[in-house]
mmCIF file of the C-alpha atoms, coordinates in Angstrom:
data_MODEL
# 
_entry.id   MODEL 
# 
loop_
_atom_site.group_PDB 
_atom_site.id 
_atom_site.type_symbol 
_atom_site.label_atom_id 
_atom_site.label_alt_id 
_atom_site.label_comp_id 
_atom_site.label_asym_id 
_atom_site.label_entity_id 
_atom_site.label_seq_id 
_atom_site.pdbx_PDB_ins_code 
_atom_site.Cartn_x 
_atom_site.Cartn_y 
_atom_site.Cartn_z 
_atom_site.occupancy 
_atom_site.B_iso_or_equiv 
_atom_site.pdbx_formal_charge 
_atom_site.auth_seq_id 
_atom_site.auth_comp_id 
_atom_site.auth_asym_id 
_atom_site.auth_atom_id 
_atom_site.pdbx_PDB_model_num 
ATOM 1   C CA . MET A 1 1   ? 23.357  109.122 71.108  1.00 0.00 ? 1   MET A CA 1 
ATOM 2   C CA . ASN A 1 2   ? 22.240  111.654 68.706  1.00 0.00 ? 2   ASN A CA 1 
ATOM 3   C CA . ILE A 1 3   ? 22.915  115.309 68.805  1.00 0.00 ? 3   ILE A CA 1 
ATOM 4   C CA . ARG A 1 4   ? 19.491  116.138 69.786  1.00 0.00 ? 4   ARG A CA 1 
ATOM 5   C CA . SER A 1 5   ? 19.558  114.144 72.972  1.00 0.00 ? 5   SER A CA 1 
ATOM 6   C CA . LYS A 1 6   ? 23.067  115.499 73.820  1.00 0.00 ? 6   LYS A CA 1 
ATOM 7   C CA . LEU A 1 7   ? 21.735  119.053 73.380  1.00 0.00 ? 7   LEU A CA 1 
ATOM 8   C CA . LEU A 1 8   ? 18.676  118.323 75.634  1.00 0.00 ? 8   LEU A CA 1 
ATOM 9   C CA . ILE A 1 9   ? 20.969  116.776 78.222  1.00 0.00 ? 9   ILE A CA 1 
ATOM 10  C CA . SER A 1 10  ? 23.131  119.874 78.309  1.00 0.00 ? 10  SER A CA 1 
ATOM 11  C CA . PHE A 1 11  ? 20.421  122.485 77.928  1.00 0.00 ? 11  PHE A CA 1 
ATOM 12  C CA . ILE A 1 12  ? 17.821  121.037 80.342  1.00 0.00 ? 12  ILE A CA 1 
ATOM 13  C CA . PRO A 1 13  ? 19.994  121.408 83.377  1.00 0.00 ? 13  PRO A CA 1 
ATOM 14  C CA . LEU A 1 14  ? 20.871  124.956 82.267  1.00 0.00 ? 14  LEU A CA 1 
ATOM 15  C CA . VAL A 1 15  ? 17.194  125.812 82.174  1.00 0.00 ? 15  VAL A CA 1 
ATOM 16  C CA . VAL A 1 16  ? 15.991  123.735 85.206  1.00 0.00 ? 16  VAL A CA 1 
ATOM 17  C CA . ILE A 1 17  ? 18.757  124.681 87.666  1.00 0.00 ? 17  ILE A CA 1 
ATOM 18  C CA . PRO A 1 18  ? 18.051  128.474 87.570  1.00 0.00 ? 18  PRO A CA 1 
ATOM 19  C CA . ILE A 1 19  ? 14.315  127.790 87.825  1.00 0.00 ? 19  ILE A CA 1 
ATOM 20  C CA . ALA A 1 20  ? 14.894  125.421 90.848  1.00 0.00 ? 20  ALA A CA 1 
ATOM 21  C CA . VAL A 1 21  ? 17.282  127.994 92.478  1.00 0.00 ? 21  VAL A CA 1 
ATOM 22  C CA . THR A 1 22  ? 14.679  130.741 91.905  1.00 0.00 ? 22  THR A CA 1 
ATOM 23  C CA . GLY A 1 23  ? 11.892  128.581 93.296  1.00 0.00 ? 23  GLY A CA 1 
ATOM 24  C CA . TYR A 1 24  ? 14.022  127.715 96.336  1.00 0.00 ? 24  TYR A CA 1 
ATOM 25  C CA . LEU A 1 25  ? 14.908  131.393 97.016  1.00 0.00 ? 25  LEU A CA 1 
ATOM 26  C CA . ALA A 1 26  ? 11.236  132.377 96.536  1.00 0.00 ? 26  ALA A CA 1 
ATOM 27  C CA . ILE A 1 27  ? 10.144  129.648 99.116  1.00 0.00 ? 27  ILE A CA 1 
ATOM 28  C CA . HIS A 1 28  ? 12.924  130.784 101.549 1.00 0.00 ? 28  HIS A CA 1 
ATOM 29  C CA . ASN A 1 29  ? 11.991  134.408 101.265 1.00 0.00 ? 29  ASN A CA 1 
ATOM 30  C CA . ALA A 1 30  ? 8.331   133.598 101.787 1.00 0.00 ? 30  ALA A CA 1 
ATOM 31  C CA . ARG A 1 31  ? 9.257   131.709 104.951 1.00 0.00 ? 31  ARG A CA 1 
ATOM 32  C CA . SER A 1 32  ? 11.473  134.456 106.188 1.00 0.00 ? 32  SER A CA 1 
ATOM 33  C CA . MET A 1 33  ? 8.758   137.063 105.495 1.00 0.00 ? 33  MET A CA 1 
ATOM 34  C CA . SER A 1 34  ? 6.271   134.954 107.370 1.00 0.00 ? 34  SER A CA 1 
ATOM 35  C CA . ARG A 1 35  ? 8.633   134.692 110.404 1.00 0.00 ? 35  ARG A CA 1 
ATOM 36  C CA . GLU A 1 36  ? 9.341   138.454 110.306 1.00 0.00 ? 36  GLU A CA 1 
ATOM 37  C CA . SER A 1 37  ? 5.597   139.268 110.044 1.00 0.00 ? 37  SER A CA 1 
ATOM 38  C CA . GLU A 1 38  ? 4.954   137.016 113.089 1.00 0.00 ? 38  GLU A CA 1 
ATOM 39  C CA . LYS A 1 39  ? 7.699   138.796 115.040 1.00 0.00 ? 39  LYS A CA 1 
ATOM 40  C CA . VAL A 1 40  ? 6.280   142.162 114.127 1.00 0.00 ? 40  VAL A CA 1 
ATOM 41  C CA . SER A 1 41  ? 2.744   141.089 115.126 1.00 0.00 ? 41  SER A CA 1 
ATOM 42  C CA . ALA A 1 42  ? 4.132   139.767 118.425 1.00 0.00 ? 42  ALA A CA 1 
ATOM 43  C CA . SER A 1 43  ? 5.982   143.008 118.942 1.00 0.00 ? 43  SER A CA 1 
ATOM 44  C CA . VAL A 1 44  ? 2.852   145.013 118.229 1.00 0.00 ? 44  VAL A CA 1 
ATOM 45  C CA . GLU A 1 45  ? 0.913   142.891 120.748 1.00 0.00 ? 45  GLU A CA 1 
ATOM 46  C CA . ARG A 1 46  ? 3.480   143.529 123.395 1.00 0.00 ? 46  ARG A CA 1 
ATOM 47  C CA . LEU A 1 47  ? 3.494   147.225 122.673 1.00 0.00 ? 47  LEU A CA 1 
ATOM 48  C CA . GLU A 1 48  ? -0.355  147.308 122.853 1.00 0.00 ? 48  GLU A CA 1 
ATOM 49  C CA . SER A 1 49  ? -0.382  145.390 126.182 1.00 0.00 ? 49  SER A CA 1 
ATOM 50  C CA . SER A 1 50  ? 2.378   147.497 127.715 1.00 0.00 ? 50  SER A CA 1 
ATOM 51  C CA . SER A 1 51  ? 0.726   150.722 126.456 1.00 0.00 ? 51  SER A CA 1 
ATOM 52  C CA . SER A 1 52  ? -2.632  149.626 127.997 1.00 0.00 ? 52  SER A CA 1 
ATOM 53  C CA . LEU A 1 53  ? -0.888  148.825 131.338 1.00 0.00 ? 53  LEU A CA 1 
ATOM 54  C CA . ALA A 1 54  ? 0.837   152.151 131.252 1.00 0.00 ? 54  ALA A CA 1 
ATOM 55  C CA . GLU A 1 55  ? -2.481  153.866 130.557 1.00 0.00 ? 55  GLU A CA 1 
ATOM 56  C CA . GLU A 1 56  ? -4.105  152.002 133.411 1.00 0.00 ? 56  GLU A CA 1 
ATOM 57  C CA . LYS A 1 57  ? -1.157  152.996 135.771 1.00 0.00 ? 57  LYS A CA 1 
ATOM 58  C CA . ILE A 1 58  ? -1.361  156.626 134.736 1.00 0.00 ? 58  ILE A CA 1 
ATOM 59  C CA . THR A 1 59  ? -5.071  156.669 135.160 1.00 0.00 ? 59  THR A CA 1 
ATOM 60  C CA . SER A 1 60  ? -4.864  155.154 138.621 1.00 0.00 ? 60  SER A CA 1 
ATOM 61  C CA . ILE A 1 61  ? -2.121  157.533 139.612 1.00 0.00 ? 61  ILE A CA 1 
ATOM 62  C CA . ILE A 1 62  ? -4.157  160.579 138.491 1.00 0.00 ? 62  ILE A CA 1 
ATOM 63  C CA . GLU A 1 63  ? -7.200  159.299 140.314 1.00 0.00 ? 63  GLU A CA 1 
ATOM 64  C CA . SER A 1 64  ? -5.334  158.677 143.509 1.00 0.00 ? 64  SER A CA 1 
ATOM 65  C CA . LYS A 1 65  ? -3.624  162.149 143.291 1.00 0.00 ? 65  LYS A CA 1 
ATOM 66  C CA . THR A 1 66  ? -7.041  163.789 142.661 1.00 0.00 ? 66  THR A CA 1 
ATOM 67  C CA . LEU A 1 67  ? -8.513  161.846 145.570 1.00 0.00 ? 67  LEU A CA 1 
ATOM 68  C CA . LEU A 1 68  ? -5.667  162.945 147.860 1.00 0.00 ? 68  LEU A CA 1 
ATOM 69  C CA . ASP A 1 69  ? -6.164  166.563 146.720 1.00 0.00 ? 69  ASP A CA 1 
ATOM 70  C CA . TYR A 1 70  ? -9.870  166.282 147.543 1.00 0.00 ? 70  TYR A CA 1 
ATOM 71  C CA . ARG A 1 71  ? -9.103  164.772 150.883 1.00 0.00 ? 71  ARG A CA 1 
ATOM 72  C CA . PHE A 1 72  ? -6.574  167.498 151.683 1.00 0.00 ? 72  PHE A CA 1 
ATOM 73  C CA . PHE A 1 73  ? -9.010  170.271 150.760 1.00 0.00 ? 73  PHE A CA 1 
ATOM 74  C CA . SER A 1 74  ? -11.890 168.719 152.593 1.00 0.00 ? 74  SER A CA 1 
ATOM 75  C CA . ARG A 1 75  ? -9.824  168.191 155.735 1.00 0.00 ? 75  ARG A CA 1 
ATOM 76  C CA . HIS A 1 76  ? -8.496  171.713 155.519 1.00 0.00 ? 76  HIS A CA 1 
ATOM 77  C CA . LEU A 1 77  ? -12.038 173.183 154.920 1.00 0.00 ? 77  LEU A CA 1 
ATOM 78  C CA . ARG A 1 78  ? -13.422 171.102 157.894 1.00 0.00 ? 78  ARG A CA 1 
ATOM 79  C CA . GLN A 1 79  ? -10.646 172.364 160.172 1.00 0.00 ? 79  GLN A CA 1 
ATOM 80  C CA . ASN A 1 80  ? -11.287 175.916 159.086 1.00 0.00 ? 80  ASN A CA 1 
ATOM 81  C CA . LEU A 1 81  ? -15.014 175.592 159.648 1.00 0.00 ? 81  LEU A CA 1 
ATOM 82  C CA . GLU A 1 82  ? -14.546 173.915 163.087 1.00 0.00 ? 82  GLU A CA 1 
ATOM 83  C CA . LEU A 1 83  ? -12.162 176.757 164.064 1.00 0.00 ? 83  LEU A CA 1 
ATOM 84  C CA . GLN A 1 84  ? -14.532 179.450 162.928 1.00 0.00 ? 84  GLN A CA 1 
ATOM 85  C CA . ILE A 1 85  ? -17.504 177.794 164.624 1.00 0.00 ? 85  ILE A CA 1 
ATOM 86  C CA . SER A 1 86  ? -15.592 177.442 167.922 1.00 0.00 ? 86  SER A CA 1 
ATOM 87  C CA . ASN A 1 87  ? -14.497 181.069 167.706 1.00 0.00 ? 87  ASN A CA 1 
ATOM 88  C CA . LEU A 1 88  ? -18.051 182.171 166.957 1.00 0.00 ? 88  LEU A CA 1 
ATOM 89  C CA . GLU A 1 89  ? -19.323 180.107 169.883 1.00 0.00 ? 89  GLU A CA 1 
ATOM 90  C CA . LYS A 1 90  ? -16.812 181.789 172.168 1.00 0.00 ? 90  LYS A CA 1 
ATOM 91  C CA . ILE A 1 91  ? -17.815 185.238 170.949 1.00 0.00 ? 91  ILE A CA 1 
ATOM 92  C CA . LEU A 1 92  ? -21.544 184.428 171.335 1.00 0.00 ? 92  LEU A CA 1 
ATOM 93  C CA . ARG A 1 93  ? -21.064 182.930 174.903 1.00 0.00 ? 93  ARG A CA 1 
ATOM 94  C CA . THR A 1 94  ? -19.203 186.121 175.822 1.00 0.00 ? 94  THR A CA 1 
ATOM 95  C CA . LEU A 1 95  ? -22.010 188.260 174.580 1.00 0.00 ? 95  LEU A CA 1 
ATOM 96  C CA . ALA A 1 96  ? -24.667 186.090 176.118 1.00 0.00 ? 96  ALA A CA 1 
ATOM 97  C CA . CYS A 1 97  ? -22.991 186.287 179.499 1.00 0.00 ? 97  CYS A CA 1 
ATOM 98  C CA . SER A 1 98  ? -22.716 189.984 179.259 1.00 0.00 ? 98  SER A CA 1 
ATOM 99  C CA . SER A 1 99  ? -24.708 191.763 181.927 1.00 0.00 ? 99  SER A CA 1 
ATOM 100 C CA . LEU A 1 100 ? -25.421 194.597 179.522 1.00 0.00 ? 100 LEU A CA 1 
ATOM 101 C CA . VAL A 1 101 ? -27.411 192.267 177.268 1.00 0.00 ? 101 VAL A CA 1 
ATOM 102 C CA . GLU A 1 102 ? -29.352 190.867 180.150 1.00 0.00 ? 102 GLU A CA 1 
ATOM 103 C CA . SER A 1 103 ? -30.111 194.286 181.718 1.00 0.00 ? 103 SER A CA 1 
ATOM 104 C CA . TYR A 1 104 ? -31.261 195.618 178.368 1.00 0.00 ? 104 TYR A CA 1 
ATOM 105 C CA . PHE A 1 105 ? -33.947 193.018 178.058 1.00 0.00 ? 105 PHE A CA 1 
ATOM 106 C CA . MET A 1 106 ? -34.819 193.096 181.779 1.00 0.00 ? 106 MET A CA 1 
ATOM 107 C CA . THR A 1 107 ? -35.194 196.845 182.052 1.00 0.00 ? 107 THR A CA 1 
ATOM 108 C CA . GLU A 1 108 ? -38.669 198.315 181.578 1.00 0.00 ? 108 GLU A CA 1 
ATOM 109 C CA . ASP A 1 109 ? -37.649 202.004 181.773 1.00 0.00 ? 109 ASP A CA 1 
ATOM 110 C CA . SER A 1 110 ? -37.066 203.548 178.366 1.00 0.00 ? 110 SER A CA 1 
ATOM 111 C CA . ALA A 1 111 ? -34.456 206.070 179.621 1.00 0.00 ? 111 ALA A CA 1 
ATOM 112 C CA . ASP A 1 112 ? -32.391 203.202 181.103 1.00 0.00 ? 112 ASP A CA 1 
ATOM 113 C CA . ARG A 1 113 ? -32.952 201.190 177.929 1.00 0.00 ? 113 ARG A CA 1 
ATOM 114 C CA . LYS A 1 114 ? -31.624 204.032 175.802 1.00 0.00 ? 114 LYS A CA 1 
ATOM 115 C CA . LEU A 1 115 ? -28.482 204.278 177.995 1.00 0.00 ? 115 LEU A CA 1 
ATOM 116 C CA . ILE A 1 116 ? -27.925 200.572 178.011 1.00 0.00 ? 116 ILE A CA 1 
ATOM 117 C CA . SER A 1 117 ? -28.639 200.444 174.265 1.00 0.00 ? 117 SER A CA 1 
ATOM 118 C CA . ALA A 1 118 ? -25.799 202.877 173.576 1.00 0.00 ? 118 ALA A CA 1 
ATOM 119 C CA . GLN A 1 119 ? -23.472 200.809 175.715 1.00 0.00 ? 119 GLN A CA 1 
ATOM 120 C CA . LEU A 1 120 ? -24.616 197.663 173.919 1.00 0.00 ? 120 LEU A CA 1 
ATOM 121 C CA . ARG A 1 121 ? -24.012 199.224 170.502 1.00 0.00 ? 121 ARG A CA 1 
ATOM 122 C CA . SER A 1 122 ? -20.403 200.149 171.453 1.00 0.00 ? 122 SER A CA 1 
ATOM 123 C CA . LEU A 1 123 ? -19.943 196.571 172.897 1.00 0.00 ? 123 LEU A CA 1 
ATOM 124 C CA . PHE A 1 124 ? -21.299 195.012 169.658 1.00 0.00 ? 124 PHE A CA 1 
ATOM 125 C CA . LYS A 1 125 ? -19.283 197.348 167.498 1.00 0.00 ? 125 LYS A CA 1 
ATOM 126 C CA . ASN A 1 126 ? -16.085 196.371 169.378 1.00 0.00 ? 126 ASN A CA 1 
ATOM 127 C CA . VAL A 1 127 ? -16.961 192.652 169.046 1.00 0.00 ? 127 VAL A CA 1 
ATOM 128 C CA . ILE A 1 128 ? -17.783 193.119 165.311 1.00 0.00 ? 128 ILE A CA 1 
ATOM 129 C CA . ARG A 1 129 ? -14.547 195.112 164.683 1.00 0.00 ? 129 ARG A CA 1 
ATOM 130 C CA . THR A 1 130 ? -12.429 192.652 166.806 1.00 0.00 ? 130 THR A CA 1 
ATOM 131 C CA . TYR A 1 131 ? -13.745 189.490 165.246 1.00 0.00 ? 131 TYR A CA 1 
ATOM 132 C CA . ARG A 1 132 ? -14.244 190.879 161.727 1.00 0.00 ? 132 ARG A CA 1 
ATOM 133 C CA . LEU A 1 133 ? -17.946 190.274 161.695 1.00 0.00 ? 133 LEU A CA 1 
ATOM 134 C CA . SER A 1 134 ? -18.734 193.414 159.718 1.00 0.00 ? 134 SER A CA 1 
ATOM 135 C CA . ASP A 1 135 ? -20.065 191.404 156.823 1.00 0.00 ? 135 ASP A CA 1 
ATOM 136 C CA . ILE A 1 136 ? -23.023 190.361 158.899 1.00 0.00 ? 136 ILE A CA 1 
ATOM 137 C CA . ILE A 1 137 ? -24.197 193.988 159.228 1.00 0.00 ? 137 ILE A CA 1 
ATOM 138 C CA . ILE A 1 138 ? -24.921 193.931 155.539 1.00 0.00 ? 138 ILE A CA 1 
ATOM 139 C CA . LEU A 1 139 ? -27.733 191.494 156.258 1.00 0.00 ? 139 LEU A CA 1 
ATOM 140 C CA . SER A 1 140 ? -29.751 194.100 158.133 1.00 0.00 ? 140 SER A CA 1 
ATOM 141 C CA . ARG A 1 141 ? -30.001 197.803 157.335 1.00 0.00 ? 141 ARG A CA 1 
ATOM 142 C CA . ASP A 1 142 ? -31.618 198.495 160.722 1.00 0.00 ? 142 ASP A CA 1 
ATOM 143 C CA . LYS A 1 143 ? -28.895 198.154 163.382 1.00 0.00 ? 143 LYS A CA 1 
ATOM 144 C CA . ASN A 1 144 ? -31.404 197.466 166.233 1.00 0.00 ? 144 ASN A CA 1 
ATOM 145 C CA . THR A 1 145 ? -32.796 194.572 164.246 1.00 0.00 ? 145 THR A CA 1 
ATOM 146 C CA . PHE A 1 146 ? -29.260 193.266 163.709 1.00 0.00 ? 146 PHE A CA 1 
ATOM 147 C CA . TYR A 1 147 ? -28.508 193.541 167.385 1.00 0.00 ? 147 TYR A CA 1 
ATOM 148 C CA . LEU A 1 148 ? -31.734 191.822 168.353 1.00 0.00 ? 148 LEU A CA 1 
ATOM 149 C CA . ALA A 1 149 ? -31.060 189.046 165.843 1.00 0.00 ? 149 ALA A CA 1 
ATOM 150 C CA . LEU A 1 150 ? -27.593 188.739 167.219 1.00 0.00 ? 150 LEU A CA 1 
ATOM 151 C CA . TYR A 1 151 ? -28.894 188.510 170.737 1.00 0.00 ? 151 TYR A CA 1 
ATOM 152 C CA . ALA A 1 152 ? -31.497 185.892 169.674 1.00 0.00 ? 152 ALA A CA 1 
ATOM 153 C CA . PHE A 1 153 ? -28.672 183.918 168.055 1.00 0.00 ? 153 PHE A CA 1 
ATOM 154 C CA . VAL A 1 154 ? -26.600 184.186 171.277 1.00 0.00 ? 154 VAL A CA 1 
ATOM 155 C CA . GLN A 1 155 ? -29.520 182.926 173.295 1.00 0.00 ? 155 GLN A CA 1 
ATOM 156 C CA . LEU A 1 156 ? -30.028 180.055 170.866 1.00 0.00 ? 156 LEU A CA 1 
ATOM 157 C CA . VAL A 1 157 ? -26.372 179.083 171.000 1.00 0.00 ? 157 VAL A CA 1 
ATOM 158 C CA . SER A 1 158 ? -26.391 179.268 174.762 1.00 0.00 ? 158 SER A CA 1 
ATOM 159 C CA . LEU A 1 159 ? -29.424 176.990 174.866 1.00 0.00 ? 159 LEU A CA 1 
ATOM 160 C CA . ILE A 1 160 ? -27.904 174.517 172.423 1.00 0.00 ? 160 ILE A CA 1 
ATOM 161 C CA . SER A 1 161 ? -24.561 174.486 174.348 1.00 0.00 ? 161 SER A CA 1 
ATOM 162 C CA . SER A 1 162 ? -26.277 174.104 177.768 1.00 0.00 ? 162 SER A CA 1 
ATOM 163 C CA . SER A 1 163 ? -28.363 171.025 176.583 1.00 0.00 ? 163 SER A CA 1 
# 
């Protein structure tokens, strides 16, 4: 064999082996990078799904809490209104049954009416003070109009409650 072939036989492996090793390492790194990118994308998908589930849970919890708050406030408001209405009905029934109210509207004599009117005013003032109805007086500047309106309301409530 000549020298040239001996040199080629010795140098070719020296050139080809590092190229083959580099190629193998490049292919191995590409595969491992591909596997790692698949793992990362799977992890991102899991995070997205868990975050969307957490968001849905948080939203449903907030909605249920808000609904419970509204139910509590509406129940509390309804109970307050029912209590105030029942108290007002009791007050109005008491006033409607008052003999002073009846005698005021049945009396024709103006002197008797003035006397009964003064007694009625004190009765209404006591009721207004006792049951804290003073805000109603603001509705009418004329006290007689207010008392007549209150009497009409009393009669209306007594008619409604009797039927």
